[in-house]
Amino acid sequence: MAEVIGIANQKGGVGKTTTAVNLAASLALHNKKVLLIDFDPQANATISLGLKRSEIQHSMVAVINGKKKIVEIIQPTLLEGLFIAPTDQNLVAVDADFYRKEKGLREKILANCLEGIRVQYDFIIIDSAPALGPLTINVLVVADSVIIPVQCEYFALDGLAQLLNTIKLLKPASNPKLQIKGFLPTMFSSQNNLSKQVLDELKAFGKFKFFQDKNNNIIVIPRTIKLAEAPSYGKPIALYDKRSTGNIAYMNLAEAILTSKG
Ligand SMILES: Nc1ncnc2c1ncn2[C@@H]1O[C@H](COP(=O)(O)OP(=O)(O)OP(=O)(O)O)[C@@H](O)[C@H]1O
Ligand SMILES: [Mg+2]
């Protein structure tokens, strides 16, 4: 039965998609069967894995609209064991449409679409949009856990309280099993004092759970141009530059998740 992990933070540009794509790829490289669901109308995860907008015939939009089953839109990727459920920009319209549906049902649309396919994967990773609207709520309702990437920059903690509060509010009625799997500091530069300050601030908060590598160091994703370049080649970092510090960090993250899963 797949563990469903949502990647969420309503703040834009914090490394959600980079994390979704590269964590999914790293888990696949650890011999797991992984489905990455792109649930952001920007379709960045879809494009990052080499799919061209013009070549996507059916996407999560058709699934949400009930025109296709999710199995009909899933595509293989360059990496064995990694599959993608692509999306396209029309997911925006779906987002608006949610409000016309009955409350209580509209949060469970994605959950209903995933019924039946959970048995086919070890992990389902879902990339979400930079908003706390219905799309992201649907991700939080179907997920077993959520990873919250936090950019090591000024204002990093802005909005986190709102996200945590949303999770707290929806848990009892909509998804009691939901756990915060961990906070993932991203775009960390060791040269930069601000990065260290932000990390210290996150640690000082005390409430945050981080991921740890084999040596019990907190896993941070370094700022490296290689992670930014890889999507333009339609590849996860592991296939673009295996030796990159970015790849090592995401491989460590996958390992931490696999170890904690037991
Ligand atoms: N560790 C990193 N080092 C360097 N660049 C990075 C790193 N992580 C992400 N980036 C770059 O920063 C930008 C934002 O990252 P990404 O798209 O993953 O964020 P996001 O949270 O998904 O954004 P959005 O909220 O728009 O969906 C991208 O151009 C990405 O390539
Ligand atoms: Mg994104």
mmCIF file with all atom_site columns, N, CA and C and ligand atoms in Angstrom, residues 11-18 40 42 130 187 221-224 227-228, ligand 1:
data_model
loop_
_atom_site.group_PDB
_atom_site.id
_atom_site.type_symbol
_atom_site.label_atom_id
_atom_site.label_alt_id
_atom_site.label_comp_id
_atom_site.label_asym_id
_atom_site.label_entity_id
_atom_site.label_seq_id
_atom_site.pdbx_PDB_ins_code
_atom_site.Cartn_x
_atom_site.Cartn_y
_atom_site.Cartn_z
_atom_site.occupancy
_atom_site.B_iso_or_equiv
_atom_site.pdbx_formal_charge
_atom_site.auth_seq_id
_atom_site.auth_comp_id
_atom_site.auth_asym_id
_atom_site.auth_atom_id
_atom_site.pdbx_PDB_model_num
ATOM   1  N N   . LYS A 1 11  ? 3.601  29.272 0.180   1.00 0.00 ? 11  LYS A N   1
ATOM   2  C CA  . LYS A 1 11  ? 4.543  30.278 -0.280  1.00 0.00 ? 11  LYS A CA  1
ATOM   3  C C   . LYS A 1 11  ? 5.128  29.805 -1.623  1.00 0.00 ? 11  LYS A C   1
ATOM   4  N N   . GLY A 1 12  ? 5.274  30.730 -2.540  1.00 0.00 ? 12  GLY A N   1
ATOM   5  C CA  . GLY A 1 12  ? 5.758  30.362 -3.875  1.00 0.00 ? 12  GLY A CA  1
ATOM   6  C C   . GLY A 1 12  ? 7.277  30.248 -3.924  1.00 0.00 ? 12  GLY A C   1
ATOM   7  N N   . GLY A 1 13  ? 7.755  29.394 -4.797  1.00 0.00 ? 13  GLY A N   1
ATOM   8  C CA  . GLY A 1 13  ? 9.186  29.325 -5.094  1.00 0.00 ? 13  GLY A CA  1
ATOM   9  C C   . GLY A 1 13  ? 10.083 28.855 -3.971  1.00 0.00 ? 13  GLY A C   1
ATOM   10 N N   . VAL A 1 14  ? 9.568  27.988 -3.095  1.00 0.00 ? 14  VAL A N   1
ATOM   11 C CA  . VAL A 1 14  ? 10.375 27.555 -1.942  1.00 0.00 ? 14  VAL A CA  1
ATOM   12 C C   . VAL A 1 14  ? 11.065 26.198 -2.171  1.00 0.00 ? 14  VAL A C   1
ATOM   13 N N   . GLY A 1 15  ? 10.792 25.595 -3.323  1.00 0.00 ? 15  GLY A N   1
ATOM   14 C CA  . GLY A 1 15  ? 11.435 24.302 -3.611  1.00 0.00 ? 15  GLY A CA  1
ATOM   15 C C   . GLY A 1 15  ? 10.498 23.111 -3.522  1.00 0.00 ? 15  GLY A C   1
ATOM   16 N N   . LYS A 1 16  ? 9.184  23.353 -3.608  1.00 0.00 ? 16  LYS A N   1
ATOM   17 C CA  . LYS A 1 16  ? 8.217  22.236 -3.574  1.00 0.00 ? 16  LYS A CA  1
ATOM   18 C C   . LYS A 1 16  ? 8.432  21.290 -4.757  1.00 0.00 ? 16  LYS A C   1
ATOM   19 N N   . THR A 1 17  ? 8.408  21.863 -5.954  1.00 0.00 ? 17  THR A N   1
ATOM   20 C CA  . THR A 1 17  ? 8.494  21.018 -7.144  1.00 0.00 ? 17  THR A CA  1
ATOM   21 C C   . THR A 1 17  ? 9.851  20.324 -7.225  1.00 0.00 ? 17  THR A C   1
ATOM   22 N N   . THR A 1 18  ? 10.911 21.068 -6.922  1.00 0.00 ? 18  THR A N   1
ATOM   23 C CA  . THR A 1 18  ? 12.260 20.483 -6.939  1.00 0.00 ? 18  THR A CA  1
ATOM   24 C C   . THR A 1 18  ? 12.310 19.303 -5.978  1.00 0.00 ? 18  THR A C   1
ATOM   25 N N   . ASP A 1 40  ? -0.409 20.939 -9.454  1.00 0.00 ? 40  ASP A N   1
ATOM   26 C CA  . ASP A 1 40  ? -0.243 22.389 -9.526  1.00 0.00 ? 40  ASP A CA  1
ATOM   27 C C   . ASP A 1 40  ? -0.468 22.787 -10.985 1.00 0.00 ? 40  ASP A C   1
ATOM   28 N N   . GLN A 1 42  ? 0.568  25.031 -12.675 1.00 0.00 ? 42  GLN A N   1
ATOM   29 C CA  . GLN A 1 42  ? 1.786  25.490 -13.357 1.00 0.00 ? 42  GLN A CA  1
ATOM   30 C C   . GLN A 1 42  ? 2.462  24.332 -14.108 1.00 0.00 ? 42  GLN A C   1
ATOM   31 N N   . PRO A 1 130 ? 1.227  26.818 -5.037  1.00 0.00 ? 130 PRO A N   1
ATOM   32 C CA  . PRO A 1 130 ? 1.542  27.799 -3.988  1.00 0.00 ? 130 PRO A CA  1
ATOM   33 C C   . PRO A 1 130 ? 0.294  28.547 -3.525  1.00 0.00 ? 130 PRO A C   1
ATOM   34 N N   . MET A 1 187 ? 17.478 25.379 -0.495  1.00 0.00 ? 187 MET A N   1
ATOM   35 C CA  . MET A 1 187 ? 18.311 26.469 -1.041  1.00 0.00 ? 187 MET A CA  1
ATOM   36 C C   . MET A 1 187 ? 19.240 27.025 0.024   1.00 0.00 ? 187 MET A C   1
ATOM   37 N N   . ILE A 1 221 ? 18.733 21.010 1.900   1.00 0.00 ? 221 ILE A N   1
ATOM   38 C CA  . ILE A 1 221 ? 19.014 20.943 0.460   1.00 0.00 ? 221 ILE A CA  1
ATOM   39 C C   . ILE A 1 221 ? 19.876 22.154 0.107   1.00 0.00 ? 221 ILE A C   1
ATOM   40 N N   . PRO A 1 222 ? 21.082 21.917 -0.388  1.00 0.00 ? 222 PRO A N   1
ATOM   41 C CA  . PRO A 1 222 ? 21.953 23.049 -0.694  1.00 0.00 ? 222 PRO A CA  1
ATOM   42 C C   . PRO A 1 222 ? 21.467 23.830 -1.903  1.00 0.00 ? 222 PRO A C   1
ATOM   43 N N   . ARG A 1 223 ? 21.807 25.098 -1.932  1.00 0.00 ? 223 ARG A N   1
ATOM   44 C CA  . ARG A 1 223 ? 21.543 25.867 -3.151  1.00 0.00 ? 223 ARG A CA  1
ATOM   45 C C   . ARG A 1 223 ? 22.606 25.480 -4.166  1.00 0.00 ? 223 ARG A C   1
ATOM   46 N N   . THR A 1 224 ? 22.175 24.906 -5.261  1.00 0.00 ? 224 THR A N   1
ATOM   47 C CA  . THR A 1 224 ? 23.124 24.558 -6.318  1.00 0.00 ? 224 THR A CA  1
ATOM   48 C C   . THR A 1 224 ? 22.465 24.732 -7.678  1.00 0.00 ? 224 THR A C   1
ATOM   49 N N   . LEU A 1 227 ? 20.588 21.856 -9.515  1.00 0.00 ? 227 LEU A N   1
ATOM   50 C CA  . LEU A 1 227 ? 19.175 21.544 -9.242  1.00 0.00 ? 227 LEU A CA  1
ATOM   51 C C   . LEU A 1 227 ? 18.259 22.436 -10.076 1.00 0.00 ? 227 LEU A C   1
ATOM   52 N N   . ALA A 1 228 ? 18.710 23.667 -10.320 1.00 0.00 ? 228 ALA A N   1
ATOM   53 C CA  . ALA A 1 228 ? 17.899 24.595 -11.117 1.00 0.00 ? 228 ALA A CA  1
ATOM   54 C C   . ALA A 1 228 ? 17.983 24.267 -12.605 1.00 0.00 ? 228 ALA A C   1
HETATM 55 N N1  . LIG B 2 .   ? 18.290 23.831 -3.960  1.00 0.00 ? 1   LIG B N1  1
HETATM 56 C C1  . LIG B 2 .   ? 18.160 24.658 -4.988  1.00 0.00 ? 1   LIG B C1  1
HETATM 57 N N2  . LIG B 2 .   ? 19.253 25.281 -5.518  1.00 0.00 ? 1   LIG B N2  1
HETATM 58 C C2  . LIG B 2 .   ? 19.104 26.140 -6.551  1.00 0.00 ? 1   LIG B C2  1
HETATM 59 N N3  . LIG B 2 .   ? 17.942 26.442 -7.133  1.00 0.00 ? 1   LIG B N3  1
HETATM 60 C C3  . LIG B 2 .   ? 16.836 25.852 -6.660  1.00 0.00 ? 1   LIG B C3  1
HETATM 61 C C4  . LIG B 2 .   ? 16.881 24.921 -5.572  1.00 0.00 ? 1   LIG B C4  1
HETATM 62 N N4  . LIG B 2 .   ? 15.622 24.505 -5.310  1.00 0.00 ? 1   LIG B N4  1
HETATM 63 C C5  . LIG B 2 .   ? 14.826 25.127 -6.190  1.00 0.00 ? 1   LIG B C5  1
HETATM 64 N N5  . LIG B 2 .   ? 15.556 25.938 -7.005  1.00 0.00 ? 1   LIG B N5  1
HETATM 65 C C6  . LIG B 2 .   ? 15.050 26.807 -8.064  1.00 0.00 ? 1   LIG B C6  1
HETATM 66 O O1  . LIG B 2 .   ? 14.227 27.785 -7.446  1.00 0.00 ? 1   LIG B O1  1
HETATM 67 C C7  . LIG B 2 .   ? 13.036 27.995 -8.195  1.00 0.00 ? 1   LIG B C7  1
HETATM 68 C C8  . LIG B 2 .   ? 11.816 27.637 -7.348  1.00 0.00 ? 1   LIG B C8  1
HETATM 69 O O2  . LIG B 2 .   ? 11.887 26.253 -7.027  1.00 0.00 ? 1   LIG B O2  1
HETATM 70 P P1  . LIG B 2 .   ? 10.610 25.313 -7.185  1.00 0.00 ? 1   LIG B P1  1
HETATM 71 O O3  . LIG B 2 .   ? 9.982  25.487 -8.514  1.00 0.00 ? 1   LIG B O3  1
HETATM 72 O O4  . LIG B 2 .   ? 11.014 23.946 -6.785  1.00 0.00 ? 1   LIG B O4  1
HETATM 73 O O5  . LIG B 2 .   ? 9.696  25.958 -6.059  1.00 0.00 ? 1   LIG B O5  1
HETATM 74 P P2  . LIG B 2 .   ? 8.123  25.768 -5.842  1.00 0.00 ? 1   LIG B P2  1
HETATM 75 O O6  . LIG B 2 .   ? 7.888  25.929 -4.394  1.00 0.00 ? 1   LIG B O6  1
HETATM 76 O O7  . LIG B 2 .   ? 7.675  24.535 -6.482  1.00 0.00 ? 1   LIG B O7  1
HETATM 77 O O8  . LIG B 2 .   ? 7.550  27.015 -6.640  1.00 0.00 ? 1   LIG B O8  1
HETATM 78 P P3  . LIG B 2 .   ? 5.981  27.289 -6.900  1.00 0.00 ? 1   LIG B P3  1
HETATM 79 O O9  . LIG B 2 .   ? 5.464  27.779 -5.594  1.00 0.00 ? 1   LIG B O9  1
HETATM 80 O O10 . LIG B 2 .   ? 5.950  28.321 -7.966  1.00 0.00 ? 1   LIG B O10 1
HETATM 81 O O11 . LIG B 2 .   ? 5.363  25.993 -7.316  1.00 0.00 ? 1   LIG B O11 1
HETATM 82 C C9  . LIG B 2 .   ? 13.176 27.140 -9.436  1.00 0.00 ? 1   LIG B C9  1
HETATM 83 O O12 . LIG B 2 .   ? 13.722 27.914 -10.457 1.00 0.00 ? 1   LIG B O12 1
HETATM 84 C C10 . LIG B 2 .   ? 14.142 26.053 -9.018  1.00 0.00 ? 1   LIG B C10 1
HETATM 85 O O13 . LIG B 2 .   ? 14.870 25.528 -10.100 1.00 0.00 ? 1   LIG B O13 1
#
